[in-house]
PDB file of C-alpha atoms and ligand atoms in Angstrom:
ATOM      1  CA  UNK Z 186      22.131 100.855-279.610  1.00 80.00           C
ATOM      2  CA  UNK Z 187      18.553 100.163-278.928  1.00 93.00           C
ATOM      3  CA  UNK Z 188      16.776  97.465-281.204  1.00 96.00           C
ATOM      4  CA  UNK Z 189      13.401  97.158-282.862  1.00 97.00           C
ATOM      5  CA  UNK Z 190      11.044  94.669-284.165  1.00 97.00           C
ATOM      6  CA  UNK Z 191      10.244  95.677-287.949  1.00 96.00           C
ATOM      7  CA  UNK Z 192       6.793  94.313-288.846  1.00 95.00           C
ATOM      8  CA  UNK Z 193       5.680  93.903-292.114  1.00 95.00           C
ATOM      9  CA  UNK Z 194       2.188  92.973-291.863  1.00 94.00           C
ATOM     10  CA  UNK Z 195       1.831  91.868-295.321  1.00 94.00           C
ATOM     11  CA  UNK Z 196       4.313  88.900-294.607  1.00 97.00           C
ATOM     12  CA  UNK Z 197       2.141  87.670-291.722  1.00 97.00           C
ATOM     13  CA  UNK Z 198       0.400  84.502-292.229  1.00 97.00           C
ATOM     14  CA  UNK Z 199      -1.726  84.790-289.126  1.00 96.00           C
ATOM     15  CA  UNK Z 200       0.004  81.336-287.939  1.00 97.00           C
ATOM     16  CA  UNK Z 201       0.174  82.800-284.462  1.00 97.00           C
ATOM     17  CA  UNK Z 202       3.418  80.919-283.918  1.00 98.00           C
ATOM     18  CA  UNK Z 203       5.048  84.203-282.447  1.00 98.00           C
ATOM     19  CA  UNK Z 204       2.405  84.445-279.702  1.00 98.00           C
ATOM     20  CA  UNK Z 205       3.061  80.662-278.631  1.00 98.00           C
ATOM     21  CA  UNK Z 206       7.068  81.405-278.708  1.00 98.00           C
ATOM     22  CA  UNK Z 207       6.582  84.394-276.467  1.00 98.00           C
ATOM     23  CA  UNK Z 208       4.219  82.782-273.961  1.00 98.00           C
ATOM     24  CA  UNK Z 209       6.460  79.768-273.790  1.00 98.00           C
ATOM     25  CA  UNK Z 210       9.491  82.084-273.213  1.00 98.00           C
ATOM     26  CA  UNK Z 211       7.832  84.128-270.642  1.00 97.00           C
ATOM     27  CA  UNK Z 212       5.166  81.958-268.676  1.00 97.00           C
ATOM     28  CA  UNK Z 213       6.586  78.301-269.428  1.00 98.00           C
ATOM     29  CA  UNK Z 214       3.347  77.577-271.166  1.00 98.00           C
ATOM     30  CA  UNK Z 215       1.638  77.840-274.452  1.00 98.00           C
ATOM     31  CA  UNK Z 216      -0.485  80.992-273.502  1.00 98.00           C
ATOM     32  CA  UNK Z 217      -1.195  83.488-276.374  1.00 97.00           C
ATOM     33  CA  UNK Z 218      -3.326  85.472-274.187  1.00 97.00           C
ATOM     34  CA  UNK Z 219      -0.065  86.194-272.009  1.00 97.00           C
ATOM     35  CA  UNK Z 220       2.299  86.894-275.273  1.00 98.00           C
ATOM     36  CA  UNK Z 221       3.571  90.444-275.381  1.00 98.00           C
ATOM     37  CA  UNK Z 222       2.934  90.002-279.249  1.00 98.00           C
ATOM     38  CA  UNK Z 223      -0.511  89.802-280.166  1.00 97.00           C
ATOM     39  CA  UNK Z 224      -1.764  88.920-284.083  1.00 97.00           C
ATOM     40  CA  UNK Z 225      -5.490  90.726-284.652  1.00 96.00           C
ATOM     41  CA  UNK Z 226      -7.319  89.843-287.535  1.00 96.00           C
ATOM     42  CA  UNK Z 227     -10.314  91.798-287.255  1.00 95.00           C
ATOM     43  CA  UNK Z 228     -10.709  91.959-290.920  1.00 95.00           C
ATOM     44  CA  UNK Z 229     -10.269  88.268-292.621  1.00 95.00           C
ATOM     45  CA  UNK Z 230      -7.053  87.886-294.587  1.00 94.00           C
ATOM     46  CA  UNK Z 231      -5.347  91.451-292.854  1.00 96.00           C
ATOM     47  CA  UNK Z 232      -3.593  90.534-289.789  1.00 97.00           C
ATOM     48  CA  UNK Z 233      -2.218  93.234-287.821  1.00 96.00           C
ATOM     49  CA  UNK Z 234       0.952  92.454-285.809  1.00 96.00           C
ATOM     50  CA  UNK Z 235       0.843  94.206-282.397  1.00 95.00           C
ATOM     51  CA  UNK Z 236       3.481  94.800-280.242  1.00 96.00           C
ATOM     52  CA  UNK Z 237       5.397  97.652-278.290  1.00 96.00           C
ATOM     53  CA  UNK Z 238       7.170 100.269-280.353  1.00 95.00           C
ATOM     54  CA  UNK Z 239       9.289 101.587-277.838  1.00 95.00           C
ATOM     55  CA  UNK Z 240       8.100 105.402-278.220  1.00 94.00           C
ATOM     56  CA  UNK Z 241      10.842 107.887-277.726  1.00 92.00           C
ATOM     57  CA  UNK Z 242       9.357 109.328-274.743  1.00 93.00           C
ATOM     58  CA  UNK Z 243       7.475 106.130-273.295  1.00 96.00           C
ATOM     59  CA  UNK Z 244       4.346 107.708-272.256  1.00 97.00           C
ATOM     60  CA  UNK Z 245       3.570 104.309-270.489  1.00 98.00           C
ATOM     61  CA  UNK Z 246       6.701 104.606-268.060  1.00 98.00           C
ATOM     62  CA  UNK Z 247       6.043 108.264-267.330  1.00 98.00           C
ATOM     63  CA  UNK Z 248       2.548 107.785-266.663  1.00 98.00           C
ATOM     64  CA  UNK Z 249       3.192 104.844-264.073  1.00 98.00           C
ATOM     65  CA  UNK Z 250       2.106 106.262-260.558  1.00 98.00           C
ATOM     66  CA  UNK Z 251       3.923 103.496-259.035  1.00 98.00           C
ATOM     67  CA  UNK Z 252       7.244 103.313-260.785  1.00 98.00           C
ATOM     68  CA  UNK Z 253       6.444  99.873-261.886  1.00 98.00           C
ATOM     69  CA  UNK Z 254       7.880 100.620-265.661  1.00 98.00           C
ATOM     70  CA  UNK Z 255      11.364 101.405-266.537  1.00 98.00           C
ATOM     71  CA  UNK Z 256      13.617 101.048-269.765  1.00 97.00           C
ATOM     72  CA  UNK Z 257      16.073  98.644-270.532  1.00 97.00           C
ATOM     73  CA  UNK Z 258      19.413  99.040-272.304  1.00 96.00           C
ATOM     74  CA  UNK Z 259      17.761  97.628-275.735  1.00 96.00           C
ATOM     75  CA  UNK Z 260      15.231 100.483-275.693  1.00 95.00           C
ATOM     76  CA  UNK Z 261      12.485  97.810-274.094  1.00 97.00           C
ATOM     77  CA  UNK Z 262      10.028  98.340-271.503  1.00 98.00           C
ATOM     78  CA  UNK Z 263      10.508  96.479-268.238  1.00 98.00           C
ATOM     79  CA  UNK Z 264       7.827  95.797-265.824  1.00 98.00           C
ATOM     80  CA  UNK Z 265       8.339  95.288-262.081  1.00 98.00           C
ATOM     81  CA  UNK Z 266       5.439  92.906-261.149  1.00 96.00           C
ATOM     82  CA  UNK Z 267       6.219  93.421-257.655  1.00 97.00           C
ATOM     83  CA  UNK Z 268       5.398  97.391-257.776  1.00 98.00           C
ATOM     84  CA  UNK Z 269       2.322  97.017-260.667  1.00 98.00           C
ATOM     85  CA  UNK Z 270      -1.047  97.089-258.907  1.00 98.00           C
ATOM     86  CA  UNK Z 271      -2.741  96.760-262.325  1.00 98.00           C
ATOM     87  CA  UNK Z 272      -4.253 100.208-262.202  1.00 98.00           C
ATOM     88  CA  UNK Z 273      -4.558 100.503-265.998  1.00 97.00           C
ATOM     89  CA  UNK Z 274      -3.123 103.983-266.053  1.00 98.00           C
ATOM     90  CA  UNK Z 275      -0.248 102.677-268.724  1.00 98.00           C
ATOM     91  CA  UNK Z 276      -2.694 101.210-270.817  1.00 96.00           C
ATOM     92  CA  UNK Z 277      -4.653 104.616-271.470  1.00 95.00           C
ATOM     93  CA  UNK Z 278      -1.277 106.570-271.791  1.00 96.00           C
ATOM     94  CA  UNK Z 279       0.012 104.428-274.682  1.00 95.00           C
ATOM     95  CA  UNK Z 280      -1.424 105.588-277.840  1.00 90.00           C
ATOM     96  CA  UNK Z 281      -1.198 102.052-279.434  1.00 89.00           C
ATOM     97  CA  UNK Z 282      -3.111 100.563-276.220  1.00 89.00           C
ATOM     98  CA  UNK Z 283      -0.375  98.030-276.157  1.00 94.00           C
ATOM     99  CA  UNK Z 284      -0.018  97.395-272.558  1.00 96.00           C
ATOM    100  CA  UNK Z 285      -2.356  94.299-271.506  1.00 96.00           C
ATOM    101  CA  UNK Z 286      -3.763  93.178-268.253  1.00 97.00           C
ATOM    102  CA  UNK Z 287      -4.076  89.572-268.536  1.00 97.00           C
ATOM    103  CA  UNK Z 288      -6.351  87.277-265.772  1.00 95.00           C
ATOM    104  CA  UNK Z 289      -4.026  85.317-263.893  1.00 95.00           C
ATOM    105  CA  UNK Z 290      -0.785  87.888-264.104  1.00 96.00           C
ATOM    106  CA  UNK Z 291       0.629  89.642-261.340  1.00 94.00           C
ATOM    107  CA  UNK Z 292       1.728  92.663-263.915  1.00 97.00           C
ATOM    108  CA  UNK Z 293       0.442  94.458-266.879  1.00 98.00           C
ATOM    109  CA  UNK Z 294       2.118  92.829-269.981  1.00 97.00           C
ATOM    110  CA  UNK Z 295       4.744  94.626-272.462  1.00 98.00           C
ATOM    111  CA  UNK Z 296       7.190  93.000-274.852  1.00 98.00           C
ATOM    112  CA  UNK Z 297      10.670  93.193-273.186  1.00 97.00           C
ATOM    113  CA  UNK Z 298      12.540  92.129-276.315  1.00 98.00           C
ATOM    114  CA  UNK Z 299      13.290  88.981-274.854  1.00 98.00           C
ATOM    115  CA  UNK Z 300      16.451  91.054-273.281  1.00 95.00           C
ATOM    116  CA  UNK Z 301      17.979  91.117-276.915  1.00 95.00           C
ATOM    117  CA  UNK Z 302      17.011  87.873-278.025  1.00 96.00           C
ATOM    118  CA  UNK Z 303      13.323  88.082-279.298  1.00 98.00           C
ATOM    119  CA  UNK Z 304      12.143  84.315-279.779  1.00 98.00           C
ATOM    120  CA  UNK Z 305       9.218  85.815-281.949  1.00 98.00           C
ATOM    121  CA  UNK Z 306      11.444  86.975-284.312  1.00 98.00           C
ATOM    122  CA  UNK Z 307      13.227  83.912-284.470  1.00 98.00           C
ATOM    123  CA  UNK Z 308      10.318  81.704-285.005  1.00 98.00           C
ATOM    124  CA  UNK Z 309       8.911  84.006-287.930  1.00 98.00           C
ATOM    125  CA  UNK Z 310      12.253  83.645-289.634  1.00 98.00           C
ATOM    126  CA  UNK Z 311      12.069  79.826-288.784  1.00 98.00           C
ATOM    127  CA  UNK Z 312       9.151  79.202-290.324  1.00 97.00           C
ATOM    128  CA  UNK Z 313       9.882  81.141-293.683  1.00 98.00           C
ATOM    129  CA  UNK Z 314       7.497  84.256-292.971  1.00 98.00           C
ATOM    130  CA  UNK Z 315      10.082  86.994-292.081  1.00 98.00           C
ATOM    131  CA  UNK Z 316       7.211  89.337-290.773  1.00 98.00           C
ATOM    132  CA  UNK Z 317       9.322  90.300-288.234  1.00 98.00           C
ATOM    133  CA  UNK Z 318      12.699  91.296-288.189  1.00 97.00           C
ATOM    134  CA  UNK Z 319      15.061  92.722-285.720  1.00 97.00           C
ATOM    135  CA  UNK Z 320      16.768  95.848-286.615  1.00 97.00           C
ATOM    136  CA  UNK Z 321      18.554  98.903-284.906  1.00 96.00           C
ATOM    137  CA  UNK Z 322      15.421 101.605-283.769  1.00 94.00           C
ATOM    138  CA  UNK Z 323      14.818 103.699-286.416  1.00 92.00           C
ATOM    139  CA  UNK Z 324      13.706 107.707-285.911  1.00 87.00           C
ATOM    140  CA  UNK Z 325      10.748 108.570-283.885  1.00 84.00           C
ATOM    141  CA  UNK Z 326       8.616 108.982-287.447  1.00 85.00           C
ATOM    142  CA  UNK Z 327       8.743 105.591-288.608  1.00 86.00           C
ATOM    143  CA  UNK Z 328       8.147 104.106-285.000  1.00 90.00           C
ATOM    144  CA  UNK Z 329       4.921 106.537-285.044  1.00 86.00           C
ATOM    145  CA  UNK Z 330       3.921 104.689-288.291  1.00 86.00           C
ATOM    146  CA  UNK Z 331       3.225 101.657-286.001  1.00 88.00           C
ATOM    147  CA  UNK Z 332       1.534 103.245-282.866  1.00 89.00           C
ATOM    148  CA  UNK Z 333      -1.862 102.515-284.167  1.00 88.00           C
ATOM    149  CA  UNK Z 334      -4.416 100.339-282.217  1.00 89.00           C
ATOM    150  CA  UNK Z 335      -5.253  97.143-283.905  1.00 91.00           C
ATOM    151  CA  UNK Z 336      -8.759  98.336-285.162  1.00 92.00           C
ATOM    152  CA  UNK Z 337      -7.412 101.629-286.443  1.00 92.00           C
ATOM    153  CA  UNK Z 338      -4.590  99.566-287.848  1.00 92.00           C
ATOM    154  CA  UNK Z 339      -7.139  96.994-289.743  1.00 94.00           C
ATOM    155  CA  UNK Z 340      -9.099  99.913-291.191  1.00 94.00           C
ATOM    156  CA  UNK Z 341      -6.021 101.456-292.385  1.00 93.00           C
ATOM    157  CA  UNK Z 342      -5.076  97.929-294.335  1.00 93.00           C
ATOM    158  CA  UNK Z 343      -8.839  97.552-295.707  1.00 95.00           C
ATOM    159  CA  UNK Z 344      -8.610 101.196-297.376  1.00 94.00           C
ATOM    160  CA  UNK Z 345      -5.356 100.308-298.841  1.00 91.00           C
ATOM    161  CA  UNK Z 346      -6.557  96.837-300.098  1.00 91.00           C
ATOM    162  CA  UNK Z 347      -9.449  98.665-301.668  1.00 91.00           C
ATOM    163  CA  UNK Z 348      -7.465 101.160-303.191  1.00 86.00           C
ATOM    164  CA  UNK Z 349      -8.483 103.927-300.846  1.00 78.00           C
ATOM    165  CA  UNK Z 350      -5.373 104.724-299.621  1.00 70.00           C
TER     166      UNK Z 350
HETATM  167  S1  LIG B 169      -0.894  98.966-264.740  1.00 93.67           S
HETATM  168 FE1  LIG B 169       0.834  98.722-263.520  1.00 93.67          FE
HETATM  169  S2  LIG B 169       2.647  99.045-265.024  1.00 93.67           S
HETATM  170 FE2  LIG B 169       0.630 100.334-265.429  1.00 93.67          FE
HETATM  171  S3  LIG B 169       0.406 102.250-264.548  1.00 93.67           S
HETATM  172 FE3  LIG B 169      -0.638 100.738-263.120  1.00 93.67          FE
HETATM  173  S4  LIG B 169       0.883 100.033-261.740  1.00 93.67           S
HETATM  174 FE4  LIG B 169       1.897 100.929-263.496  1.00 93.67          FE
HETATM  175  S1  LIG B 170       4.109 101.574-277.270  1.00 93.67           S
HETATM  176 FE1  LIG B 170       2.787 101.943-275.791  1.00 93.67          FE
HETATM  177  S2  LIG B 170       4.037 100.225-274.433  1.00 93.67           S
HETATM  178 FE2  LIG B 170       5.083 100.439-275.754  1.00 93.67          FE
HETATM  179  S3  LIG B 170       6.648 102.312-275.023  1.00 93.67           S
HETATM  180 FE3  LIG B 170       4.937 103.319-276.210  1.00 93.67          FE
HETATM  181  S4  LIG B 170       3.452 103.960-274.535  1.00 93.67           S
HETATM  182 FE4  LIG B 170       4.842 102.246-273.976  1.00 93.67          FE
HETATM  183  S1  LIG B 171      10.417  90.123-278.373  1.00 93.67           S
HETATM  184 FE1  LIG B 171       9.977  88.655-276.652  1.00 93.67          FE
HETATM  185  S2  LIG B 171       8.774  89.636-275.720  1.00 93.67           S
HETATM  186 FE2  LIG B 171       8.738  90.790-277.190  1.00 93.67          FE
HETATM  187  S3  LIG B 171       6.772  90.178-278.179  1.00 93.67           S
HETATM  188 FE3  LIG B 171       8.803  89.075-279.117  1.00 93.67          FE
HETATM  189  S4  LIG B 171       8.686  87.092-278.188  1.00 93.67           S
HETATM  190 FE4  LIG B 171       7.595  88.498-277.088  1.00 93.67          FE
END
């Protein structure tokens, strides 16, 4: 059964400990830029949690001209750094612009769900926020709700905050 990270923007404190936990897990150092989850606060007080939503059709995977992307048993996207040329095709293919190219990294960056034990979910829970929760992957329509760029997600939150949605 594929797993998924349910994200509740309203519970996010913007502490960014998830970014620290993710970079420590994958890079061995505190390196928020290389975190597979990012917290954007483009509008003060309205944090947006951005990480891969594991699209049903994985447009990033099919777009890669070098077969550097594949999917794992939990539904996560896997990056083969030996094949990735950092061409950026997957970044444009992703409707949420989730894959990121980071200076100093040999391959594009996408959440791999920590192979089933997400560190970001763990630290968020331990800190008492519970903005991230590990669930079974919901159906495609729910997933699509989260497949928006941080800019569009911020504007949607603002519209809601001022009662226009
Ligand atoms: S950036 Fe890497 S993973 Fe993405 S399409 Fe190019 S080669 Fe493939
Ligand atoms: S959200 Fe983006 S990175 Fe994740 S599976 Fe979909 S296209 Fe790929
Ligand atoms: S599940 Fe793991 S890889 Fe994905 S964002 Fe969280 S800490 Fe990073």
